[in-house]
Amino acid sequence: MDDTPADDILEATYHALCKHGYADLTLQQIAAESERSKSSIHYHYDSKDELFVAFLDFLYERRASQLASVDGDTPRERLASLLDALLSFEETAADGEFQTAMLEVAAQAPYDDAIRRRIAEFDQYLFETVREIIEDGVETGEFDTDLEPAVAADLLTTTVRGAHTRRVAVDHPTDRLHETMDQFVEDHLVAAGAVEEVRG
Amino acid sequence: MDDTPADDILEATYHALCKHGYADLTLQQIAAESERSKSSIHYHYDSKDELFVAFLDFLYERRASQLASVDGDTPRERLASLLDALLSFEETAADGEFQTAMLEVAAQAPYDDAIRRRIAEFDQYLFETVREIIEDGVETGEFDTDLEPAVAADLLTTTVRGAHTRRVAVDHPTDRLHETMDQFVEDHLVAAGAVEEVRG
């Protein structure tokens, strides 16, 4: 019995998802993106639903480790790198298709507890990551000590989610919003002493 | 020939959408929510797609006129009323179901030009409404004259969209974010002279 995770199946799921979207995704299409037969995939996963949940675990774990390792010597730099990782989309067809499929998956969450739980866990992870960085910055004095880290983190997490939705649904360009959010952090999170030589 | 819009069909579409979601919606289900037969609906609309686009026009027109008439004597009051209209959800099952269905519709936008155009038009309308209020506030001096209205409006519009997505996908409560956004407007948009007796 093979107990190691079948990462190639999960990679194939990614490619099939980009190509076909979530609603129409089949095990057959996933097999077509891999070196495996449909029955070999069935050996690992009983159903498309089971495979898809494993795929979400794989995807969010990888994304979380990317976000955990963003560059930056200070909280301010780390927050800028994090926003960059969250809002810099590759302008490739595959990336656009992937984001589109993931909005379909999010829209499916209310109907599917297993999917909903994964999306909620990642949402919480993202919120906590932002909150911790802001908290660190408040402690070091780099960020405004009047800030409530959880409140600022909730606002940023929500805006990032909105940027993704608008990008997919109305093709809203994210680069300008990215600049706006960087500016927002500089103007409203960073402590006055950290940006200006002389405090007004 | 009846040339008046068949509003009762569009109302029935709303109820059927809440009950069944977008993916599985049929003309039969819409007929079941109305006093009409399926063939009577067909008399007005050739297909489910044609009806659904008419429904979106109806929905967004009604929503736009609600948002255009929010209360407030000043830009600051009008912006608070607008955020209230956008972020106060009724905690009813039907409202939750409606928001859920509308996220499904947004996720469908990349695959359907007619739907995408309607969502994009309403997105643009919302952005312009926010931008105009902020611009008015900058002109009257109630908002900070350093603000770029389009930039602030982009941020607020994106955050509202994110609040809707997170509410549906991860059941994230919107009331706290609502407070945060009100606070954000007070702290970062409203001019210092308008909130404090003595400027620091």
mmCIF file of C-alpha atoms in Angstrom:
data_model
loop_
_atom_site.group_PDB
_atom_site.id
_atom_site.type_symbol
_atom_site.label_atom_id
_atom_site.label_comp_id
_atom_site.label_asym_id
_atom_site.label_seq_id
_atom_site.Cartn_x
_atom_site.Cartn_y
_atom_site.Cartn_z
ATOM 1 C CA MET A 1 0.000 0.000 0.000
ATOM 2 C CA ASP A 2 1.310 3.370 -1.019
ATOM 3 C CA ASP A 3 0.943 5.767 1.901
ATOM 4 C CA THR A 4 2.868 8.692 0.474
ATOM 5 C CA PRO A 5 0.667 11.460 -0.823
ATOM 6 C CA ALA A 6 0.230 11.266 -4.550
ATOM 7 C CA ASP A 7 1.417 14.779 -5.300
ATOM 8 C CA ASP A 8 1.347 14.209 -9.062
ATOM 9 C CA ILE A 9 -2.436 13.667 -8.859
ATOM 10 C CA LEU A 10 -2.796 16.945 -6.980
ATOM 11 C CA GLU A 11 -0.648 18.748 -9.568
ATOM 12 C CA ALA A 12 -2.845 17.231 -12.296
ATOM 13 C CA THR A 13 -5.915 18.475 -10.395
ATOM 14 C CA TYR A 14 -4.483 21.984 -10.527
ATOM 15 C CA HIS A 15 -4.052 21.832 -14.307
ATOM 16 C CA ALA A 16 -7.475 20.281 -14.889
ATOM 17 C CA LEU A 17 -9.083 22.916 -12.640
ATOM 18 C CA CYS A 18 -7.464 25.760 -14.606
ATOM 19 C CA LYS A 19 -8.545 24.221 -17.883
ATOM 20 C CA HIS A 20 -12.112 23.152 -17.088
ATOM 21 C CA GLY A 21 -13.225 25.216 -14.075
ATOM 22 C CA TYR A 22 -14.662 23.673 -10.913
ATOM 23 C CA ALA A 23 -18.291 22.998 -11.849
ATOM 24 C CA ASP A 24 -17.473 20.626 -14.709
ATOM 25 C CA LEU A 25 -14.358 18.992 -13.262
ATOM 26 C CA THR A 26 -14.223 15.181 -13.576
ATOM 27 C CA LEU A 27 -11.756 12.481 -12.490
ATOM 28 C CA GLN A 28 -11.372 11.664 -16.182
ATOM 29 C CA GLN A 29 -10.117 15.200 -16.889
ATOM 30 C CA ILE A 30 -7.720 14.986 -13.947
ATOM 31 C CA ALA A 31 -6.395 11.647 -15.221
ATOM 32 C CA ALA A 32 -5.893 13.242 -18.646
ATOM 33 C CA GLU A 33 -3.544 15.811 -17.034
ATOM 34 C CA SER A 34 -1.485 13.088 -15.310
ATOM 35 C CA GLU A 35 0.464 9.974 -16.268
ATOM 36 C CA ARG A 36 -2.161 7.882 -14.532
ATOM 37 C CA SER A 37 -5.321 6.045 -15.422
ATOM 38 C CA LYS A 38 -8.622 6.971 -13.824
ATOM 39 C CA SER A 39 -8.525 3.704 -11.836
ATOM 40 C CA SER A 40 -5.068 4.533 -10.466
ATOM 41 C CA ILE A 41 -6.517 7.828 -9.188
ATOM 42 C CA HIS A 42 -9.425 5.885 -7.686
ATOM 43 C CA TYR A 43 -6.884 3.752 -5.819
ATOM 44 C CA HIS A 44 -5.905 6.903 -3.886
ATOM 45 C CA TYR A 45 -9.206 8.750 -3.733
ATOM 46 C CA ASP A 46 -12.675 7.261 -3.558
ATOM 47 C CA SER A 47 -14.403 10.206 -5.178
ATOM 48 C CA LYS A 48 -13.849 13.501 -6.905
ATOM 49 C CA ASP A 49 -14.995 15.246 -3.723
ATOM 50 C CA GLU A 50 -12.398 13.442 -1.608
ATOM 51 C CA LEU A 51 -9.673 14.260 -4.137
ATOM 52 C CA PHE A 52 -10.729 17.886 -4.303
ATOM 53 C CA VAL A 53 -10.550 18.337 -0.538
ATOM 54 C CA ALA A 54 -7.056 16.782 -0.551
ATOM 55 C CA PHE A 55 -6.184 19.215 -3.330
ATOM 56 C CA LEU A 56 -7.360 22.194 -1.240
ATOM 57 C CA ASP A 57 -5.251 20.962 1.717
ATOM 58 C CA PHE A 58 -2.235 20.666 -0.593
ATOM 59 C CA LEU A 59 -2.861 24.067 -2.173
ATOM 60 C CA TYR A 60 -3.415 26.003 1.054
ATOM 61 C CA GLU A 61 -0.480 24.309 2.792
ATOM 62 C CA ARG A 62 1.825 25.348 -0.028
ATOM 63 C CA ARG A 63 0.373 28.867 -0.069
ATOM 64 C CA ALA A 64 0.697 29.182 3.704
ATOM 65 C CA SER A 65 4.368 28.219 3.616
ATOM 66 C CA GLN A 66 4.962 30.771 0.814
ATOM 67 C CA LEU A 67 3.295 33.467 2.888
ATOM 68 C CA ALA A 68 5.112 32.447 6.086
ATOM 69 C CA SER A 69 8.470 32.961 4.401
ATOM 70 C CA VAL A 70 7.983 36.417 2.852
ATOM 71 C CA ASP A 71 11.063 38.633 2.944
ATOM 72 C CA GLY A 72 11.602 41.520 5.287
ATOM 73 C CA ASP A 73 13.794 42.505 8.238
ATOM 74 C CA THR A 74 11.075 44.529 9.949
ATOM 75 C CA PRO A 75 7.286 44.166 10.346
ATOM 76 C CA ARG A 76 6.805 47.044 7.910
ATOM 77 C CA GLU A 77 8.888 45.290 5.259
ATOM 78 C CA ARG A 78 7.234 41.949 5.962
ATOM 79 C CA LEU A 79 3.746 43.449 5.575
ATOM 80 C CA ALA A 80 4.724 45.035 2.254
ATOM 81 C CA SER A 81 6.114 41.686 1.033
ATOM 82 C CA LEU A 82 2.967 39.886 2.173
ATOM 83 C CA LEU A 83 0.694 42.311 0.311
ATOM 84 C CA ASP A 84 2.946 41.876 -2.694
ATOM 85 C CA ALA A 85 2.569 38.089 -2.524
ATOM 86 C CA LEU A 86 -1.212 38.412 -2.151
ATOM 87 C CA LEU A 87 -1.837 41.039 -4.813
ATOM 88 C CA SER A 88 0.761 40.426 -7.507
ATOM 89 C CA PHE A 89 -0.874 38.208 -10.042
ATOM 90 C CA GLU A 90 0.992 36.712 -12.895
ATOM 91 C CA GLU A 91 -0.581 38.013 -16.055
ATOM 92 C CA THR A 92 -0.715 34.542 -17.544
ATOM 93 C CA ALA A 93 -3.807 32.806 -18.863
ATOM 94 C CA ALA A 94 -3.289 29.908 -16.414
ATOM 95 C CA ASP A 95 -3.159 32.245 -13.416
ATOM 96 C CA GLY A 96 -6.351 33.999 -14.509
ATOM 97 C CA GLU A 97 -8.064 30.649 -15.023
ATOM 98 C CA PHE A 98 -6.922 29.458 -11.620
ATOM 99 C CA GLN A 99 -8.269 32.561 -9.847
ATOM 100 C CA THR A 100 -11.528 32.167 -11.756
ATOM 101 C CA ALA A 101 -11.860 28.529 -10.680
ATOM 102 C CA MET A 102 -11.084 29.422 -7.060
ATOM 103 C CA LEU A 103 -13.946 31.946 -6.988
ATOM 104 C CA GLU A 104 -16.229 29.150 -8.205
ATOM 105 C CA VAL A 105 -14.922 27.021 -5.343
ATOM 106 C CA ALA A 106 -15.580 29.851 -2.839
ATOM 107 C CA ALA A 107 -19.127 30.198 -4.186
ATOM 108 C CA GLN A 108 -19.554 26.472 -3.601
ATOM 109 C CA ALA A 109 -18.479 26.713 0.049
ATOM 110 C CA PRO A 110 -21.980 27.332 1.481
ATOM 111 C CA TYR A 111 -23.150 24.071 -0.092
ATOM 112 C CA ASP A 112 -20.164 21.928 0.924
ATOM 113 C CA ASP A 113 -18.930 21.690 4.517
ATOM 114 C CA ALA A 114 -15.545 20.153 3.700
ATOM 115 C CA ILE A 115 -14.718 22.898 1.178
ATOM 116 C CA ARG A 116 -16.050 25.584 3.477
ATOM 117 C CA ARG A 117 -13.862 24.380 6.350
ATOM 118 C CA ARG A 118 -10.696 24.532 4.215
ATOM 119 C CA ILE A 119 -11.473 28.003 2.896
ATOM 120 C CA ALA A 120 -12.316 29.223 6.398
ATOM 121 C CA GLU A 121 -9.078 27.771 7.801
ATOM 122 C CA PHE A 122 -6.998 29.526 5.183
ATOM 123 C CA ASP A 123 -8.934 32.779 5.683
ATOM 124 C CA GLN A 124 -8.197 32.529 9.406
ATOM 125 C CA TYR A 125 -4.529 31.736 8.716
ATOM 126 C CA LEU A 126 -4.222 34.799 6.505
ATOM 127 C CA PHE A 127 -5.911 37.017 9.063
ATOM 128 C CA GLU A 128 -3.628 35.720 11.856
ATOM 129 C CA THR A 129 -0.515 36.216 9.719
ATOM 130 C CA VAL A 130 -1.432 39.847 9.029
ATOM 131 C CA ARG A 131 -2.451 40.407 12.656
ATOM 132 C CA GLU A 132 0.837 39.032 13.994
ATOM 133 C CA ILE A 133 2.915 41.215 11.693
ATOM 134 C CA ILE A 134 0.949 44.306 12.725
ATOM 135 C CA GLU A 135 1.211 43.329 16.395
ATOM 136 C CA ASP A 136 4.986 42.932 16.045
ATOM 137 C CA GLY A 137 5.140 46.351 14.407
ATOM 138 C CA VAL A 138 3.133 47.962 17.179
ATOM 139 C CA GLU A 139 5.443 46.358 19.759
ATOM 140 C CA THR A 140 8.608 47.567 18.059
ATOM 141 C CA GLY A 141 7.060 51.028 17.621
ATOM 142 C CA GLU A 142 7.323 50.847 13.845
ATOM 143 C CA PHE A 143 3.531 50.904 13.613
ATOM 144 C CA ASP A 144 1.240 53.361 15.330
ATOM 145 C CA THR A 145 0.728 52.265 18.942
ATOM 146 C CA ASP A 146 -2.928 53.352 18.779
ATOM 147 C CA LEU A 147 -3.649 50.616 16.227
ATOM 148 C CA GLU A 148 -5.762 47.627 17.106
ATOM 149 C CA PRO A 149 -3.918 44.883 15.199
ATOM 150 C CA ALA A 150 -6.997 42.664 14.846
ATOM 151 C CA VAL A 151 -9.088 45.502 13.444
ATOM 152 C CA ALA A 152 -6.455 46.599 10.915
ATOM 153 C CA ALA A 153 -5.833 42.951 9.954
ATOM 154 C CA ASP A 154 -9.547 42.365 9.381
ATOM 155 C CA LEU A 155 -9.686 45.372 7.067
ATOM 156 C CA LEU A 156 -6.623 44.279 5.068
ATOM 157 C CA THR A 157 -7.733 40.638 4.811
ATOM 158 C CA THR A 158 -11.162 41.716 3.591
ATOM 159 C CA THR A 159 -9.698 44.096 1.031
ATOM 160 C CA VAL A 160 -7.392 41.381 -0.331
ATOM 161 C CA ARG A 161 -10.392 39.069 -0.694
ATOM 162 C CA GLY A 162 -12.322 41.828 -2.464
ATOM 163 C CA ALA A 163 -9.409 42.432 -4.835
ATOM 164 C CA HIS A 164 -9.483 38.774 -5.847
ATOM 165 C CA THR A 165 -13.255 38.769 -6.369
ATOM 166 C CA ARG A 166 -13.237 41.998 -8.407
ATOM 167 C CA ARG A 167 -10.325 40.797 -10.503
ATOM 168 C CA VAL A 168 -12.233 37.657 -11.501
ATOM 169 C CA ALA A 169 -15.795 38.989 -11.717
ATOM 170 C CA VAL A 170 -15.251 42.395 -13.335
ATOM 171 C CA ASP A 171 -11.638 42.195 -14.517
ATOM 172 C CA HIS A 172 -10.699 45.016 -12.170
ATOM 173 C CA PRO A 173 -6.948 45.689 -12.338
ATOM 174 C CA THR A 174 -5.230 44.917 -9.052
ATOM 175 C CA ASP A 175 -1.974 46.822 -9.579
ATOM 176 C CA ARG A 176 -3.454 50.182 -8.694
ATOM 177 C CA LEU A 177 -5.154 48.802 -5.602
ATOM 178 C CA HIS A 178 -1.838 47.240 -4.632
ATOM 179 C CA GLU A 179 -0.256 50.723 -4.682
ATOM 180 C CA THR A 180 -3.205 52.093 -2.710
ATOM 181 C CA MET A 181 -2.821 49.442 -0.019
ATOM 182 C CA ASP A 182 0.920 50.040 0.233
ATOM 183 C CA GLN A 183 0.142 53.733 0.621
ATOM 184 C CA PHE A 184 -2.539 52.942 3.189
ATOM 185 C CA VAL A 185 -0.023 50.991 5.269
ATOM 186 C CA GLU A 186 2.534 53.793 5.018
ATOM 187 C CA ASP A 187 0.027 56.548 5.849
ATOM 188 C CA HIS A 188 -2.128 54.899 8.465
ATOM 189 C CA LEU A 189 -0.244 52.001 10.049
ATOM 190 C CA VAL A 190 3.345 53.174 10.105
ATOM 191 C CA ALA A 191 4.023 55.404 13.116
ATOM 192 C CA ALA A 192 4.548 59.071 12.327
ATOM 193 C CA GLY A 193 8.070 58.989 13.810
ATOM 194 C CA ALA A 194 9.056 56.179 11.448
ATOM 195 C CA VAL A 195 8.282 58.127 8.273
ATOM 196 C CA GLU A 196 9.084 61.691 9.181
ATOM 197 C CA GLU A 197 12.254 63.200 10.577
ATOM 198 C CA VAL A 198 10.279 65.725 12.573
ATOM 199 C CA ARG A 199 6.881 64.890 13.972
ATOM 200 C CA GLY A 200 4.223 67.507 13.072
ATOM 201 C CA MET B 1 -48.875 42.229 -27.198
ATOM 202 C CA ASP B 2 -47.919 43.072 -23.666
ATOM 203 C CA ASP B 3 -45.009 45.491 -23.722
ATOM 204 C CA THR B 4 -44.895 46.336 -20.026
ATOM 205 C CA PRO B 5 -42.099 44.642 -18.131
ATOM 206 C CA ALA B 6 -43.292 41.556 -16.336
ATOM 207 C CA ASP B 7 -42.065 42.537 -12.865
ATOM 208 C CA ASP B 8 -43.852 39.630 -11.215
ATOM 209 C CA ILE B 9 -41.650 37.217 -13.206
ATOM 210 C CA LEU B 10 -38.552 39.047 -11.989
ATOM 211 C CA GLU B 11 -39.802 38.915 -8.399
ATOM 212 C CA ALA B 12 -40.401 35.184 -8.848
ATOM 213 C CA THR B 13 -36.845 34.854 -10.199
ATOM 214 C CA TYR B 14 -35.563 36.423 -6.994
ATOM 215 C CA HIS B 15 -37.427 33.904 -4.836
ATOM 216 C CA ALA B 16 -36.413 30.943 -6.987
ATOM 217 C CA LEU B 17 -32.780 32.101 -6.932
ATOM 218 C CA CYS B 18 -32.771 32.298 -3.124
ATOM 219 C CA LYS B 19 -34.356 28.863 -2.869
ATOM 220 C CA HIS B 20 -32.381 26.921 -5.480
ATOM 221 C CA GLY B 21 -29.126 28.854 -6.105
ATOM 222 C CA TYR B 22 -27.968 29.927 -9.539
ATOM 223 C CA ALA B 23 -26.386 26.753 -10.945
ATOM 224 C CA ASP B 24 -29.564 24.692 -10.793
ATOM 225 C CA LEU B 25 -32.105 27.418 -11.550
ATOM 226 C CA THR B 26 -34.775 26.472 -14.108
ATOM 227 C CA LEU B 27 -37.712 28.302 -15.728
ATOM 228 C CA GLN B 28 -39.930 25.671 -14.115
ATOM 229 C CA GLN B 29 -38.741 26.697 -10.646
ATOM 230 C CA ILE B 30 -39.315 30.348 -11.498
ATOM 231 C CA ALA B 31 -42.838 29.561 -12.724
ATOM 232 C CA ALA B 32 -43.466 27.709 -9.449
ATOM 233 C CA GLU B 33 -42.720 30.954 -7.533
ATOM 234 C CA SER B 34 -45.160 32.962 -9.689
ATOM 235 C CA GLU B 35 -48.827 32.874 -10.668
ATOM 236 C CA ARG B 36 -47.802 32.019 -14.203
ATOM 237 C CA SER B 37 -47.252 28.936 -16.285
ATOM 238 C CA LYS B 38 -43.852 28.171 -17.783
ATOM 239 C CA SER B 39 -45.268 29.002 -21.229
ATOM 240 C CA SER B 40 -46.438 32.405 -20.032
ATOM 241 C CA ILE B 41 -42.866 33.108 -18.909
ATOM 242 C CA HIS B 42 -41.633 31.906 -22.291
ATOM 243 C CA TYR B 43 -43.944 34.459 -23.907
ATOM 244 C CA HIS B 44 -41.817 37.185 -22.304
ATOM 245 C CA TYR B 45 -38.384 35.557 -22.326
ATOM 246 C CA ASP B 46 -37.008 33.137 -24.879
ATOM 247 C CA SER B 47 -34.624 31.456 -22.496
ATOM 248 C CA LYS B 48 -33.509 31.246 -18.895
ATOM 249 C CA ASP B 49 -30.383 33.220 -19.840
ATOM 250 C CA GLU B 50 -32.434 36.059 -21.322
ATOM 251 C CA LEU B 51 -34.663 36.152 -18.249
ATOM 252 C CA PHE B 52 -31.698 36.101 -15.907
ATOM 253 C CA VAL B 53 -30.044 39.073 -17.596
ATOM 254 C CA ALA B 54 -33.343 40.989 -17.367
ATOM 255 C CA PHE B 55 -33.442 40.022 -13.688
ATOM 256 C CA LEU B 56 -29.929 41.436 -13.121
ATOM 257 C CA ASP B 57 -30.936 44.698 -14.848
ATOM 258 C CA PHE B 58 -34.004 44.902 -12.622
ATOM 259 C CA LEU B 59 -32.034 44.048 -9.487
ATOM 260 C CA TYR B 60 -29.169 46.470 -10.060
ATOM 261 C CA GLU B 61 -31.495 49.276 -11.124
ATOM 262 C CA ARG B 62 -33.453 48.922 -7.900
ATOM 263 C CA ARG B 63 -30.252 48.677 -5.854
ATOM 264 C CA ALA B 64 -28.775 51.735 -7.596
ATOM 265 C CA SER B 65 -31.835 53.827 -6.826
ATOM 266 C CA GLN B 66 -31.696 52.698 -3.168
ATOM 267 C CA LEU B 67 -28.038 53.714 -2.968
ATOM 268 C CA ALA B 68 -28.641 57.016 -4.782
ATOM 269 C CA SER B 69 -31.179 58.052 -2.165
ATOM 270 C CA VAL B 70 -29.245 57.325 1.039
ATOM 271 C CA ASP B 71 -29.825 59.841 3.819
ATOM 272 C CA GLY B 72 -27.390 62.515 4.873
ATOM 273 C CA ASP B 73 -27.062 66.284 4.814
ATOM 274 C CA THR B 74 -23.295 66.229 4.315
ATOM 275 C CA PRO B 75 -20.873 64.014 2.357
ATOM 276 C CA ARG B 76 -19.653 62.507 5.623
ATOM 277 C CA GLU B 77 -23.199 61.532 6.618
ATOM 278 C CA ARG B 78 -23.981 60.279 3.119
ATOM 279 C CA LEU B 79 -20.859 58.081 3.059
ATOM 280 C CA ALA B 80 -21.790 56.589 6.454
ATOM 281 C CA SER B 81 -25.338 55.888 5.195
ATOM 282 C CA LEU B 82 -23.978 54.322 2.028
ATOM 283 C CA LEU B 83 -21.641 51.994 3.955
ATOM 284 C CA ASP B 84 -24.580 51.143 6.169
ATOM 285 C CA ALA B 85 -26.701 50.225 3.130
ATOM 286 C CA LEU B 86 -23.852 48.146 1.695
ATOM 287 C CA LEU B 87 -22.790 46.337 4.856
ATOM 288 C CA SER B 88 -25.950 45.897 6.905
ATOM 289 C CA PHE B 89 -27.278 42.522 6.018
ATOM 290 C CA GLU B 90 -30.574 41.316 7.221
ATOM 291 C CA GLU B 91 -29.958 38.258 9.315
ATOM 292 C CA THR B 92 -32.697 36.345 7.553
ATOM 293 C CA ALA B 93 -32.298 33.017 5.796
ATOM 294 C CA ALA B 94 -33.543 34.541 2.523
ATOM 295 C CA ASP B 95 -30.934 37.308 2.627
ATOM 296 C CA GLY B 96 -28.142 34.814 3.278
ATOM 297 C CA GLU B 97 -29.395 32.626 0.446
ATOM 298 C CA PHE B 98 -29.580 35.619 -1.875
ATOM 299 C CA GLN B 99 -25.990 36.691 -1.113
ATOM 300 C CA THR B 100 -24.863 33.112 -1.617
ATOM 301 C CA ALA B 101 -26.566 32.923 -4.998
ATOM 302 C CA MET B 102 -25.075 36.275 -6.046
ATOM 303 C CA LEU B 103 -21.545 34.997 -5.347
ATOM 304 C CA GLU B 104 -22.342 32.052 -7.627
ATOM 305 C CA VAL B 105 -23.445 34.557 -10.265
ATOM 306 C CA ALA B 106 -20.203 36.560 -9.832
ATOM 307 C CA ALA B 107 -18.181 33.359 -10.217
ATOM 308 C CA GLN B 108 -20.086 32.726 -13.441
ATOM 309 C CA ALA B 109 -19.195 36.155 -14.871
ATOM 310 C CA PRO B 110 -15.951 35.079 -16.576
ATOM 311 C CA TYR B 111 -17.909 32.488 -18.556
ATOM 312 C CA ASP B 112 -20.853 34.699 -19.528
ATOM 313 C CA ASP B 113 -20.407 38.086 -21.226
ATOM 314 C CA ALA B 114 -23.934 39.350 -20.576
ATOM 315 C CA ILE B 115 -23.703 38.606 -16.839
ATOM 316 C CA ARG B 116 -20.190 40.008 -16.645
ATOM 317 C CA ARG B 117 -21.273 43.280 -18.267
ATOM 318 C CA ARG B 118 -24.092 43.781 -15.743
ATOM 319 C CA ILE B 119 -21.857 43.040 -12.754
ATOM 320 C CA ALA B 120 -19.141 45.325 -14.129
ATOM 321 C CA GLU B 121 -21.652 48.138 -14.706
ATOM 322 C CA PHE B 122 -22.919 47.925 -11.157
ATOM 323 C CA ASP B 123 -19.357 47.729 -9.805
ATOM 324 C CA GLN B 124 -18.545 50.897 -11.746
ATOM 325 C CA TYR B 125 -21.724 52.580 -10.521
ATOM 326 C CA LEU B 126 -20.827 51.792 -6.930
ATOM 327 C CA PHE B 127 -17.278 53.065 -7.362
ATOM 328 C CA GLU B 128 -18.524 56.315 -8.977
ATOM 329 C CA THR B 129 -21.091 56.852 -6.226
ATOM 330 C CA VAL B 130 -18.423 56.515 -3.525
ATOM 331 C CA ARG B 131 -15.967 58.649 -5.514
ATOM 332 C CA GLU B 132 -18.493 61.469 -5.982
ATOM 333 C CA ILE B 133 -19.360 61.581 -2.294
ATOM 334 C CA ILE B 134 -15.675 61.727 -1.351
ATOM 335 C CA GLU B 135 -15.031 64.377 -4.007
ATOM 336 C CA ASP B 136 -17.922 66.479 -2.626
ATOM 337 C CA GLY B 137 -16.473 66.101 0.865
ATOM 338 C CA VAL B 138 -13.025 67.183 -0.276
ATOM 339 C CA GLU B 139 -14.560 70.226 -1.989
ATOM 340 C CA THR B 140 -16.542 71.270 1.075
ATOM 341 C CA GLY B 141 -13.470 70.698 3.270
ATOM 342 C CA GLU B 142 -15.234 68.039 5.326
ATOM 343 C CA PHE B 143 -12.791 65.431 4.013
ATOM 344 C CA ASP B 144 -9.030 65.737 3.988
ATOM 345 C CA THR B 145 -7.993 67.848 0.988
ATOM 346 C CA ASP B 146 -4.953 65.593 0.427
ATOM 347 C CA LEU B 147 -7.240 62.675 -0.449
ATOM 348 C CA GLU B 148 -7.412 61.335 -3.945
ATOM 349 C CA PRO B 149 -11.139 60.516 -4.182
ATOM 350 C CA ALA B 150 -10.675 57.809 -6.837
ATOM 351 C CA VAL B 151 -8.018 56.019 -4.780
ATOM 352 C CA ALA B 152 -10.036 56.095 -1.559
ATOM 353 C CA ALA B 153 -13.162 55.007 -3.460
ATOM 354 C CA ASP B 154 -11.313 52.077 -5.029
ATOM 355 C CA LEU B 155 -10.204 50.922 -1.583
ATOM 356 C CA LEU B 156 -13.692 51.200 -0.091
ATOM 357 C CA THR B 157 -15.410 49.535 -3.066
ATOM 358 C CA THR B 158 -12.945 46.646 -2.933
ATOM 359 C CA THR B 159 -13.384 46.198 0.802
ATOM 360 C CA VAL B 160 -17.182 46.120 0.463
ATOM 361 C CA ARG B 161 -16.848 43.435 -2.208
ATOM 362 C CA GLY B 162 -14.483 41.468 0.039
ATOM 363 C CA ALA B 163 -16.934 41.724 2.929
ATOM 364 C CA HIS B 164 -19.649 40.169 0.768
ATOM 365 C CA THR B 165 -17.374 37.338 -0.412
ATOM 366 C CA ARG B 166 -16.098 36.539 3.084
ATOM 367 C CA ARG B 167 -19.613 36.615 4.502
ATOM 368 C CA VAL B 168 -20.770 33.990 2.010
ATOM 369 C CA ALA B 169 -17.658 31.820 1.716
ATOM 370 C CA VAL B 170 -16.454 31.703 5.330
ATOM 371 C CA ASP B 171 -19.421 33.118 7.238
ATOM 372 C CA HIS B 172 -17.298 36.036 8.380
ATOM 373 C CA PRO B 173 -19.390 38.485 10.436
ATOM 374 C CA THR B 174 -19.731 41.844 8.707
ATOM 375 C CA ASP B 175 -20.857 43.956 11.673
ATOM 376 C CA ARG B 176 -17.371 44.366 13.087
ATOM 377 C CA LEU B 177 -15.939 45.262 9.685
ATOM 378 C CA HIS B 178 -18.746 47.772 9.308
ATOM 379 C CA GLU B 179 -17.552 49.482 12.523
ATOM 380 C CA THR B 180 -13.963 49.331 11.273
ATOM 381 C CA MET B 181 -14.873 50.991 7.982
ATOM 382 C CA ASP B 182 -16.851 53.710 9.755
ATOM 383 C CA GLN B 183 -13.816 54.275 11.953
ATOM 384 C CA PHE B 184 -11.549 54.281 8.918
ATOM 385 C CA VAL B 185 -13.648 57.012 7.307
ATOM 386 C CA GLU B 186 -13.625 59.062 10.501
ATOM 387 C CA ASP B 187 -9.877 58.639 11.086
ATOM 388 C CA HIS B 188 -8.510 58.836 7.586
ATOM 389 C CA LEU B 189 -10.993 60.599 5.317
ATOM 390 C CA VAL B 190 -12.581 63.193 7.558
ATOM 391 C CA ALA B 191 -10.423 66.319 7.807
ATOM 392 C CA ALA B 192 -8.717 66.833 11.165
ATOM 393 C CA GLY B 193 -10.501 70.166 11.719
ATOM 394 C CA ALA B 194 -13.895 68.490 11.302
ATOM 395 C CA VAL B 195 -13.416 66.009 14.151
ATOM 396 C CA GLU B 196 -11.337 67.829 16.689
ATOM 397 C CA GLU B 197 -11.923 71.108 18.419
ATOM 398 C CA VAL B 198 -8.215 71.832 18.562
ATOM 399 C CA ARG B 199 -5.853 70.579 15.906
ATOM 400 C CA GLY B 200 -2.851 68.699 17.341
#
